[in-house]
Short mmCIF file of C-alpha atoms (C1' of nucleotides) in Angstrom, two decimals:
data_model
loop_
_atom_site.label_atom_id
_atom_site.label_comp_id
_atom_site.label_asym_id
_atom_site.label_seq_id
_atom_site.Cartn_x
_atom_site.Cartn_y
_atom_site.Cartn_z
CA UNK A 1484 20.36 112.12 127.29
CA UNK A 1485 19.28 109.66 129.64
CA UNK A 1486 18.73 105.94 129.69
CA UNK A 1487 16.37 105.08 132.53
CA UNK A 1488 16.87 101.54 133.86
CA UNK A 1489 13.41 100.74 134.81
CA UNK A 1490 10.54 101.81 132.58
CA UNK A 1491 7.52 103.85 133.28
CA UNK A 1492 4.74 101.35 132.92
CA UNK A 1493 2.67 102.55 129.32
CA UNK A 1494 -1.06 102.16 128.95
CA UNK A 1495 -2.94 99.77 126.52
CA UNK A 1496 -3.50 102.47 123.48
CA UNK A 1497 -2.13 103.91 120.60
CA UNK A 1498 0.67 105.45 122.38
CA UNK A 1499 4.26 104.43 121.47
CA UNK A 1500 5.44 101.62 123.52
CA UNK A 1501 8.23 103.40 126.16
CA UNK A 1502 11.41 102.58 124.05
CA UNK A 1503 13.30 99.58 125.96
CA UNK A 1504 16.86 101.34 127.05
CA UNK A 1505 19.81 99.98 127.87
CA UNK A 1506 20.28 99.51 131.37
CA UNK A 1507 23.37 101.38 132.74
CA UNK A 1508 25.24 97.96 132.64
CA UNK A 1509 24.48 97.14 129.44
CA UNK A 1510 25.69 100.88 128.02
CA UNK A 1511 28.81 100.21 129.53
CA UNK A 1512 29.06 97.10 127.64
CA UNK A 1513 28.19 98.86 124.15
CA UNK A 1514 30.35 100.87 124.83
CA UNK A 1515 33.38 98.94 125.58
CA UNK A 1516 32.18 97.33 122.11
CA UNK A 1517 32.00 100.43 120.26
CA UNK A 1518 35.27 101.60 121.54
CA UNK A 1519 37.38 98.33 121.23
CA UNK A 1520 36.02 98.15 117.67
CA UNK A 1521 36.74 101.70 116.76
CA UNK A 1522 40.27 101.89 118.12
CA UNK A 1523 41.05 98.16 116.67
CA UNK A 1524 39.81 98.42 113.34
CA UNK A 1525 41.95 102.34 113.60
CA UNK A 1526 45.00 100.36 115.09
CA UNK A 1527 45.01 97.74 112.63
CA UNK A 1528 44.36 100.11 109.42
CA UNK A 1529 47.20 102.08 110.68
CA UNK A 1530 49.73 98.91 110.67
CA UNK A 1531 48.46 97.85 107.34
CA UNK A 1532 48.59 101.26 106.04
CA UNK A 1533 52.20 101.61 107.21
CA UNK A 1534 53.47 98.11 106.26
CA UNK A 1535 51.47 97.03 103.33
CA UNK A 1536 50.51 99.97 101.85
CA UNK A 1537 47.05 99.51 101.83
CA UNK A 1538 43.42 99.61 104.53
CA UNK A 1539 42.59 96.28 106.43
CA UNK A 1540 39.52 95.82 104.43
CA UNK A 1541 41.88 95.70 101.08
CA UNK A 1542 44.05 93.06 102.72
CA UNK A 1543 40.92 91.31 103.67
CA UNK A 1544 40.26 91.00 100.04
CA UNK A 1545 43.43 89.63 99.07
CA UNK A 1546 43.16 86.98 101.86
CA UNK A 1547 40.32 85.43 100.37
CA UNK A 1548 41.10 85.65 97.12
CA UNK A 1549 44.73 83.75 98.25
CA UNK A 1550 42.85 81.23 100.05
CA UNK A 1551 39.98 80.65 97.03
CA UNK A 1552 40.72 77.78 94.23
CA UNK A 1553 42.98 79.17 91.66
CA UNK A 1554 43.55 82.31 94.01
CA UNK A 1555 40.43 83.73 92.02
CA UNK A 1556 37.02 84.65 92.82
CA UNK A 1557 33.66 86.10 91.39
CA UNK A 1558 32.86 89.73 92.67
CA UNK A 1559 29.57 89.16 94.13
CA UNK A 1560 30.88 85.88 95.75
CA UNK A 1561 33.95 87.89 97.10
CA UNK A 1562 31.81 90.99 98.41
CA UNK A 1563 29.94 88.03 100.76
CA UNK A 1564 32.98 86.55 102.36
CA UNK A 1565 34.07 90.16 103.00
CA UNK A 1566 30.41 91.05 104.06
CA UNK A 1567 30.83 94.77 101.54
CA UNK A 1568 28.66 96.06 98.46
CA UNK A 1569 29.82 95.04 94.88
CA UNK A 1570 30.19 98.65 94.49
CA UNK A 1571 32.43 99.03 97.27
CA UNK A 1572 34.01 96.05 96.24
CA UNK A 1573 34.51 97.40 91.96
CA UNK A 1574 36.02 100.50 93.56
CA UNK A 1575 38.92 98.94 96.08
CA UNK A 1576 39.70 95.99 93.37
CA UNK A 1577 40.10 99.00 91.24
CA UNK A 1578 42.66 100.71 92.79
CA UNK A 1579 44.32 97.10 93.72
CA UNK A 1580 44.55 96.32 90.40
CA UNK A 1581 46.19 100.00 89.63
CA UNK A 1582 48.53 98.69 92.15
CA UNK A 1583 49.30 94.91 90.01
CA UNK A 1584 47.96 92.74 93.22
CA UNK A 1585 44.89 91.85 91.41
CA UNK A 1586 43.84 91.22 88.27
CA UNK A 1587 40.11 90.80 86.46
CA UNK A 1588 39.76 88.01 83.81
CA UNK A 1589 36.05 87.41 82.37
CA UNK A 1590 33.69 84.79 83.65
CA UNK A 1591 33.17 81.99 80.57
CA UNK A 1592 30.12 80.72 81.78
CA UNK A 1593 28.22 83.91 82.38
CA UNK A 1594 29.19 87.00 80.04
CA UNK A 1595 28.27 89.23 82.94
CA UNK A 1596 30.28 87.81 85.55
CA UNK A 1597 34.25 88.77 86.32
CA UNK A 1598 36.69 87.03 88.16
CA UNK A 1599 39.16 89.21 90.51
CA UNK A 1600 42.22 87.31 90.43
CA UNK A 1601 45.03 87.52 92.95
CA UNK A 1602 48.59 88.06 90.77
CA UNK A 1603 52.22 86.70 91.38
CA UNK A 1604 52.80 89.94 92.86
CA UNK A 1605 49.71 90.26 95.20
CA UNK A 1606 50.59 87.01 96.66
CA UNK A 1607 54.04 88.35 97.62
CA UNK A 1608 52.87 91.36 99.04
CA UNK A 1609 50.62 89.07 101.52
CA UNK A 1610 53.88 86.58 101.94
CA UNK A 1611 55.68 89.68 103.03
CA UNK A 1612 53.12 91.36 105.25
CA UNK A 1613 51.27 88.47 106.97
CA UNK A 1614 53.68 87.46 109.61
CA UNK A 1615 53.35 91.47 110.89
CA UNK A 1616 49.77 91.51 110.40
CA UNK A 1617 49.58 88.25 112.54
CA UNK A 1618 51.96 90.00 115.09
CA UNK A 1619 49.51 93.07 115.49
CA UNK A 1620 46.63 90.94 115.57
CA UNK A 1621 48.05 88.94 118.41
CA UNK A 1622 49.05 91.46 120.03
CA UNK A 1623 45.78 93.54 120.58
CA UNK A 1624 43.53 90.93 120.72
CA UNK A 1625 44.74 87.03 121.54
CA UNK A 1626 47.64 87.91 123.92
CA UNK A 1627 45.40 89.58 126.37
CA UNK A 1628 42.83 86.79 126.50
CA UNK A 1629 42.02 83.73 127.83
CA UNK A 1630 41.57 80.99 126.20
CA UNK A 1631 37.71 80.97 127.85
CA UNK A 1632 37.21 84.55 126.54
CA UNK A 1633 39.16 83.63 122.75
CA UNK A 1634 35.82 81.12 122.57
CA UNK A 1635 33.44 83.07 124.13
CA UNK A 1636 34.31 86.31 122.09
CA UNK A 1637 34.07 83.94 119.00
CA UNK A 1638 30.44 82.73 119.73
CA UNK A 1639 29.43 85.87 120.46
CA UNK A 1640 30.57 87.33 117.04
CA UNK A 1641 29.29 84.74 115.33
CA UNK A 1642 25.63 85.28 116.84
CA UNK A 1643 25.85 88.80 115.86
CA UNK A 1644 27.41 88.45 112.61
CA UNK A 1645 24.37 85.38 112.05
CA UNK A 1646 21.58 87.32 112.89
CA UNK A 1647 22.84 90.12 111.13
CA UNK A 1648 22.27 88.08 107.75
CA UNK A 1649 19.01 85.98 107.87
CA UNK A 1650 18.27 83.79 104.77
CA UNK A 1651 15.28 85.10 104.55
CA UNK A 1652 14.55 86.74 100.99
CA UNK A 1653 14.64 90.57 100.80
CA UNK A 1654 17.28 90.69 103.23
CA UNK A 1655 19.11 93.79 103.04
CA UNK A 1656 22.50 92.43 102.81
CA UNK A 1657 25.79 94.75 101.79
CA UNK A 1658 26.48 92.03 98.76
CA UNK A 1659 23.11 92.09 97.22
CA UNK A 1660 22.64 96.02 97.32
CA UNK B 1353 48.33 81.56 102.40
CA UNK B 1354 48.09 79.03 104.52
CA UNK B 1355 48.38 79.39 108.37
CA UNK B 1356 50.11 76.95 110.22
CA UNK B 1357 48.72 75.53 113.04
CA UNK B 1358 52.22 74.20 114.44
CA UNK B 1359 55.15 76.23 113.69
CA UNK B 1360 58.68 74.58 113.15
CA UNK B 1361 61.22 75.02 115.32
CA UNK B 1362 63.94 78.18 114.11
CA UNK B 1363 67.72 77.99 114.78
CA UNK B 1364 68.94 80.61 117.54
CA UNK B 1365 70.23 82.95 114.72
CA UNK B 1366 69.72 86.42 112.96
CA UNK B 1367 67.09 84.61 111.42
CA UNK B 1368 63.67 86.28 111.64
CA UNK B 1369 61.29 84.73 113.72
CA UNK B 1370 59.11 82.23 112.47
CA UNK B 1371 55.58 84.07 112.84
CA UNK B 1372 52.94 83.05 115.03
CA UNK B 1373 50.34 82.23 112.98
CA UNK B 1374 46.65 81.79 114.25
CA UNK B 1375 45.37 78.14 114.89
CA UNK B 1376 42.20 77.43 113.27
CA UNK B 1377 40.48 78.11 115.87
CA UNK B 1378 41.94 81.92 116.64
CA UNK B 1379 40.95 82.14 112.85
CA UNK B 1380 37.71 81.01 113.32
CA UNK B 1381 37.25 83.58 116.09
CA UNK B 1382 38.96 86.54 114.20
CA UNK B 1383 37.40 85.84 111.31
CA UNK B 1384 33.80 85.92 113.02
CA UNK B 1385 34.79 89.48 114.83
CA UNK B 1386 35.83 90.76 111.93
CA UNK B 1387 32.38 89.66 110.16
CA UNK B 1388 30.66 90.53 112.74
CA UNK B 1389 31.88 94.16 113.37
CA UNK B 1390 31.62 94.90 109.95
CA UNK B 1391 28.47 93.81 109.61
CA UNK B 1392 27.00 95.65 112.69
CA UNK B 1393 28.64 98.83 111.64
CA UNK B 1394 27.19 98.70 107.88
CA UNK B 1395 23.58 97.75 110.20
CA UNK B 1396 23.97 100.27 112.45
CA UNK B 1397 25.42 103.31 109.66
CA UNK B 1398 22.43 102.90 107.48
CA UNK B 1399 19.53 102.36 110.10
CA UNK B 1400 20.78 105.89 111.57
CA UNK B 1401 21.54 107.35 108.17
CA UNK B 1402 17.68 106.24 107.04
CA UNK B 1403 16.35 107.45 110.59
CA UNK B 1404 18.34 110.13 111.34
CA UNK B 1405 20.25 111.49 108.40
CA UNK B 1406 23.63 111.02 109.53
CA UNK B 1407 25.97 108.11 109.87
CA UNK B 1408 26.60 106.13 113.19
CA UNK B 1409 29.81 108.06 114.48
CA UNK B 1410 28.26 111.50 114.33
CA UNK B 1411 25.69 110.32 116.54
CA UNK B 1412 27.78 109.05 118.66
CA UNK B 1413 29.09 112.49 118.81
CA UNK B 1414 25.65 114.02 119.76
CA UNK B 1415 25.61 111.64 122.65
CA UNK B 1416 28.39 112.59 124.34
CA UNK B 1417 27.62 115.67 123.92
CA UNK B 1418 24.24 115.38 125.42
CA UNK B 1419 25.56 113.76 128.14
CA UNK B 1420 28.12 116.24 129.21
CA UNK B 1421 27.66 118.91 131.39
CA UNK B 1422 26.21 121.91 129.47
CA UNK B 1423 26.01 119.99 126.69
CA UNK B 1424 29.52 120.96 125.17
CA UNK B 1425 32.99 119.27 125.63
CA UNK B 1426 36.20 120.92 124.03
CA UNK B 1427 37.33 119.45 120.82
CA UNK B 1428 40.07 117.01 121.92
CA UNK B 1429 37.81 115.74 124.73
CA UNK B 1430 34.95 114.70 122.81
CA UNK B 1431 37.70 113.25 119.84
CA UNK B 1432 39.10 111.56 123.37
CA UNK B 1433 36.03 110.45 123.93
CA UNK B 1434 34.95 109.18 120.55
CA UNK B 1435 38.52 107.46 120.16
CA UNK B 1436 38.68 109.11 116.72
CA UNK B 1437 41.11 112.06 115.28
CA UNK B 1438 40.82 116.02 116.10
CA UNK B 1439 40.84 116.12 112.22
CA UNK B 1440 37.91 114.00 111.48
CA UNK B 1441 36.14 115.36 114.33
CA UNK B 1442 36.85 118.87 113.01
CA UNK B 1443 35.03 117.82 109.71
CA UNK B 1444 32.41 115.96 111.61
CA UNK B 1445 31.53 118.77 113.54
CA UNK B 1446 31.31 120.97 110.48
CA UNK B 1447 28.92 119.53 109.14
CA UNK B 1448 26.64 118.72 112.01
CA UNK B 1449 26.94 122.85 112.65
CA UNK B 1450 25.43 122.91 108.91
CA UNK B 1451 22.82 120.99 110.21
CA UNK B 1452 22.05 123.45 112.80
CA UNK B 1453 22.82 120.66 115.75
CA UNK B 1454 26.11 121.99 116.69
CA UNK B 1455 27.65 125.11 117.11
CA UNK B 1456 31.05 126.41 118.25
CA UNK B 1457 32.04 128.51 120.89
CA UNK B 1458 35.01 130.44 121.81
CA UNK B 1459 36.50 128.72 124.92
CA UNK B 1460 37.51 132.02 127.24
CA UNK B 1461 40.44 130.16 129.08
CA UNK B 1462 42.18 129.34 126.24
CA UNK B 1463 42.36 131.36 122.77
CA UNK B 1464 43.06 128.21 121.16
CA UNK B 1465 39.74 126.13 122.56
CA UNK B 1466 37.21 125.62 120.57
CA UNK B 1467 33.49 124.37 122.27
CA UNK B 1468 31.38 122.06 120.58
CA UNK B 1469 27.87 122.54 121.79
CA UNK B 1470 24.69 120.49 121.10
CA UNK B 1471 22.03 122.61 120.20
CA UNK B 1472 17.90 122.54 120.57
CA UNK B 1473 17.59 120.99 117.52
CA UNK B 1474 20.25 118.69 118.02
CA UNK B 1475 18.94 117.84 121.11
CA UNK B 1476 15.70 117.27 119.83
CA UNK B 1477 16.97 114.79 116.75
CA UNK B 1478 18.52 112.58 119.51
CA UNK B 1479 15.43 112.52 121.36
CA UNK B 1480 13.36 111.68 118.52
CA UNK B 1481 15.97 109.18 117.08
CA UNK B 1482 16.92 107.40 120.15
CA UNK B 1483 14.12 105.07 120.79
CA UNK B 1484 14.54 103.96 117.60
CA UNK B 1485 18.98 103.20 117.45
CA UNK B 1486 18.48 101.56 121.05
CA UNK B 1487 16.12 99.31 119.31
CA UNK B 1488 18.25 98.41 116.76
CA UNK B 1489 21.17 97.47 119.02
CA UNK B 1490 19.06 95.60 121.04
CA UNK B 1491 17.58 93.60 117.89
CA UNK B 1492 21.43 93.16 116.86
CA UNK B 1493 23.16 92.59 119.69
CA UNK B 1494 21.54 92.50 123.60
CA UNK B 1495 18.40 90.10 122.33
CA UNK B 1496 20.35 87.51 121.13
CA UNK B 1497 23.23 87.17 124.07
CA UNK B 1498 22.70 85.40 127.35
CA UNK B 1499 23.40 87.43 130.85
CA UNK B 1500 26.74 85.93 130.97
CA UNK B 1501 27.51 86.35 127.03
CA UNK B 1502 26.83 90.33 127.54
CA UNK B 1503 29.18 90.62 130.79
CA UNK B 1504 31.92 88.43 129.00
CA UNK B 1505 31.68 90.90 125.65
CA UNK B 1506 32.02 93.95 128.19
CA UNK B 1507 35.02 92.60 129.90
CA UNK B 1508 36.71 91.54 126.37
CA UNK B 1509 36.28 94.54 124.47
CA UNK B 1510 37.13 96.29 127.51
CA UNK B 1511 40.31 94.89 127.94
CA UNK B 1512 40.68 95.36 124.34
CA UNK B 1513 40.31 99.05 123.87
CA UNK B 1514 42.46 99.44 127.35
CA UNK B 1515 45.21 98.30 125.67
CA UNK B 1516 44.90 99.81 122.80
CA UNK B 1517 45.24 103.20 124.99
CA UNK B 1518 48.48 103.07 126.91
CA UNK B 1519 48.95 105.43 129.17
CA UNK B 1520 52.71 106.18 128.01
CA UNK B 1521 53.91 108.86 126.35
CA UNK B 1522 54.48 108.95 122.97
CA UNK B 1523 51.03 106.05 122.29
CA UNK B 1524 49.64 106.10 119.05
CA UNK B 1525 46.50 107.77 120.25
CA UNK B 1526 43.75 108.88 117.09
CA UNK B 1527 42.98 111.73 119.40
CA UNK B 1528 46.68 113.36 119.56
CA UNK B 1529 47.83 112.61 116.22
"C1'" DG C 462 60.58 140.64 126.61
"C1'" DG C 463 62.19 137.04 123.28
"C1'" DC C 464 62.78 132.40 122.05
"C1'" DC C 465 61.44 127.81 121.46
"C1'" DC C 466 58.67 123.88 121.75
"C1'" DC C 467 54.35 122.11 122.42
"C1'" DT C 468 49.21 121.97 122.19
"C1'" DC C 469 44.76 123.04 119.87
"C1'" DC C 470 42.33 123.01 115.99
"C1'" DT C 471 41.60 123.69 111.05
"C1'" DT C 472 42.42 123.15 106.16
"C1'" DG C 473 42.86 121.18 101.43
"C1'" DA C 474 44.10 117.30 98.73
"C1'" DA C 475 44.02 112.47 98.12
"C1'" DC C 476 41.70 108.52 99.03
"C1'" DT C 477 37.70 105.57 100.37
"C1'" DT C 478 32.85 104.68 100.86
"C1'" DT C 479 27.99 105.34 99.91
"C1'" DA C 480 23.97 106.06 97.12
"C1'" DA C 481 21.63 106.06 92.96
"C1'" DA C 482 21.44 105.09 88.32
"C1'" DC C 483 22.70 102.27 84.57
"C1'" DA C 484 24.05 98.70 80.81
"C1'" DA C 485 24.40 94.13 79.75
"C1'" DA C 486 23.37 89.33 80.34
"C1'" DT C 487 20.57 85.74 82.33
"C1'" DG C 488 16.60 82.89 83.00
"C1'" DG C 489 11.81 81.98 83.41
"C1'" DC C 490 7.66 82.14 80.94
"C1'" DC C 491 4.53 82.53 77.27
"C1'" DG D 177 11.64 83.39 69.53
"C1'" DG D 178 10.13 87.48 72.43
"C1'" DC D 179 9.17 89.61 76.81
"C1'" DC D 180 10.23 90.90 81.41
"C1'" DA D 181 11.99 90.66 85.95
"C1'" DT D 182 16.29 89.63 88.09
"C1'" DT D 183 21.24 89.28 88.54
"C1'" DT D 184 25.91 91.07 87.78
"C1'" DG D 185 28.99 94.46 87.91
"C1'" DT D 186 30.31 99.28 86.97
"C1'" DT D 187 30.00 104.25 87.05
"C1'" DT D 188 29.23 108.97 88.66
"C1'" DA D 189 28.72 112.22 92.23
"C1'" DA D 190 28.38 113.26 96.95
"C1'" DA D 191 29.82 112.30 101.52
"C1'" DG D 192 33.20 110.90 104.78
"C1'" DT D 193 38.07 109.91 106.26
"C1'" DT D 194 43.03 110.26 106.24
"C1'" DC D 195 47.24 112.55 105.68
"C1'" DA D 196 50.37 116.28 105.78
"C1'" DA D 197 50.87 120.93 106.57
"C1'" DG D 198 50.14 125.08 108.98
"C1'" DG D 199 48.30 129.18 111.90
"C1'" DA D 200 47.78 130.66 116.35
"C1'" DG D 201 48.15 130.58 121.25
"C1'" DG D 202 50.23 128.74 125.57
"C1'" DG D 203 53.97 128.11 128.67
"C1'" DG D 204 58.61 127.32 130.13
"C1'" DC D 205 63.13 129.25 130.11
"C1'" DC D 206 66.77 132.51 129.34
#
DNA sequence: GGCCCCTCCTTGAACTTTAAACAAATGGCC
DNA sequence: GGCCATTTGTTTAAAGTTCAAGGAGGGGCC
């Protein structure tokens, strides 16, 4: 499989445009990406696993729920912070409710609508694991920066993560699937 | 859960370290890799799965195994490669074989080794799928970053995954658990 | 050879995620 | 009110991943 750098010039008809590759520079940079992501988001499971018992996406969940107003938060509403489906959202709130660190309670203004409510106990779960979380966090990713590529790394995500979810209608967006 | 910006000072003691917690502005950045990555991924997983019929990582797999020599890398190598586990890659691999785009071979050296080979057909999926994923990254990712934005990302997540692969013995490695 | 430890890869069960289908409630419209 | 499209959230089954265990071969050492 290769990825010429310089493209074959195409003619003027019906013929599919020459696809535009990646240059060999920019492969090596989606690369790095894809391989930084994969090992971090492995890494950083396997701490959470280990320590709190639970994947990084479930502790994501409990994060914003401990940060929302009365530690509580509609499911649709939570699925966009954490950028998941409601469905994969109903199964993991699910199992953390099996486990007592979250709680539903029904919405009084809309009959359809649930709140997933962090619990007494959820909360201390997060007290206990944060500060190792934090640590691990730190660890693979802030302490081997600078503080010029902590910024840039941050408006670059936030591009992606942007034009990933345009406010355009019909959008096909993980929370409204 | 609130994270301190400044932490207060801790006595010299047994006392456990007081943690250090992000600023606002690490969160901000963490927060936006974190959206970012997952979004891309979920982008990414279904374009392939609707174009190709199989989620991002197996692909991934294809591609390195179109780009080695032959077209077939031993098991570990290619789960060395892919920065994932020799048991998810033995599943993976299964199923792309039932697909007719792999297949296995005895390795002669070594009783043990097992060849993963990309087929025709396998071949031929990338080929007629490729245009297409490159297009999507670019849309995602490449379009929307400056020059200097695309080098910066390669050198981060660069330095990222590095060190996320020590070279000493006994790492946490996905590929030699 | 025989023993032991390590490497290579697979397997099955438990868990998580995706995809598709669905019920119930809402809200606009007549 | 009655109708209908949309929103909200769940459910089921299939697909994918992790975890723990294990079979089989390699390779050093006696």
């Amino acid at each position: 499989m290769k990825a010429p750098a310089s493209a074959p010039a195409t003619g003027s008809t019906a013929e599919p445009q020459e696809p535009r590759w990646l240059t060999d520079e920019e492969q090596r940079v989606w690369r790095s990406f894809m391989e930084g992501a994969t090992l971090l988001d492995d890494h950083l499971d396997r701490q959470l696993q280990r320590d709190a018992g639970m994947p990084h996406v479930y502790y994501g969940l409990l994060v914003k729920l401990a940060e929302a107003p009365r530690r509580r938060l509609r499911m649709t509403e939570l699925a966009m912070l954490a950028k998941i489906t409601r469905s994969r959202l109903s199964h993991a709130i699910a199992r953390l409710e099996k486990n007592g660190w979250v709680r539903r309670e029904d919405c009084p203004d809309d009959k359809r609508g649930q709140f997933a409510v962090l619990t007494e106990e959820g909360y201390e779960v997060l007290r206990r694991t944060a500060p190792g979380h934090v640590e691990a966090v730190r660890q693979a990713v802030f302490d081997r920066l600078t503080p010029e590529q902590q910024k840039s790394l941050g408006e670059i995500m936030r591009i992606i993560a942007e034009g990933l979810q345009p406010t355009e209608a019909g959008a096909d967006l993980p929370w409204l699937r």
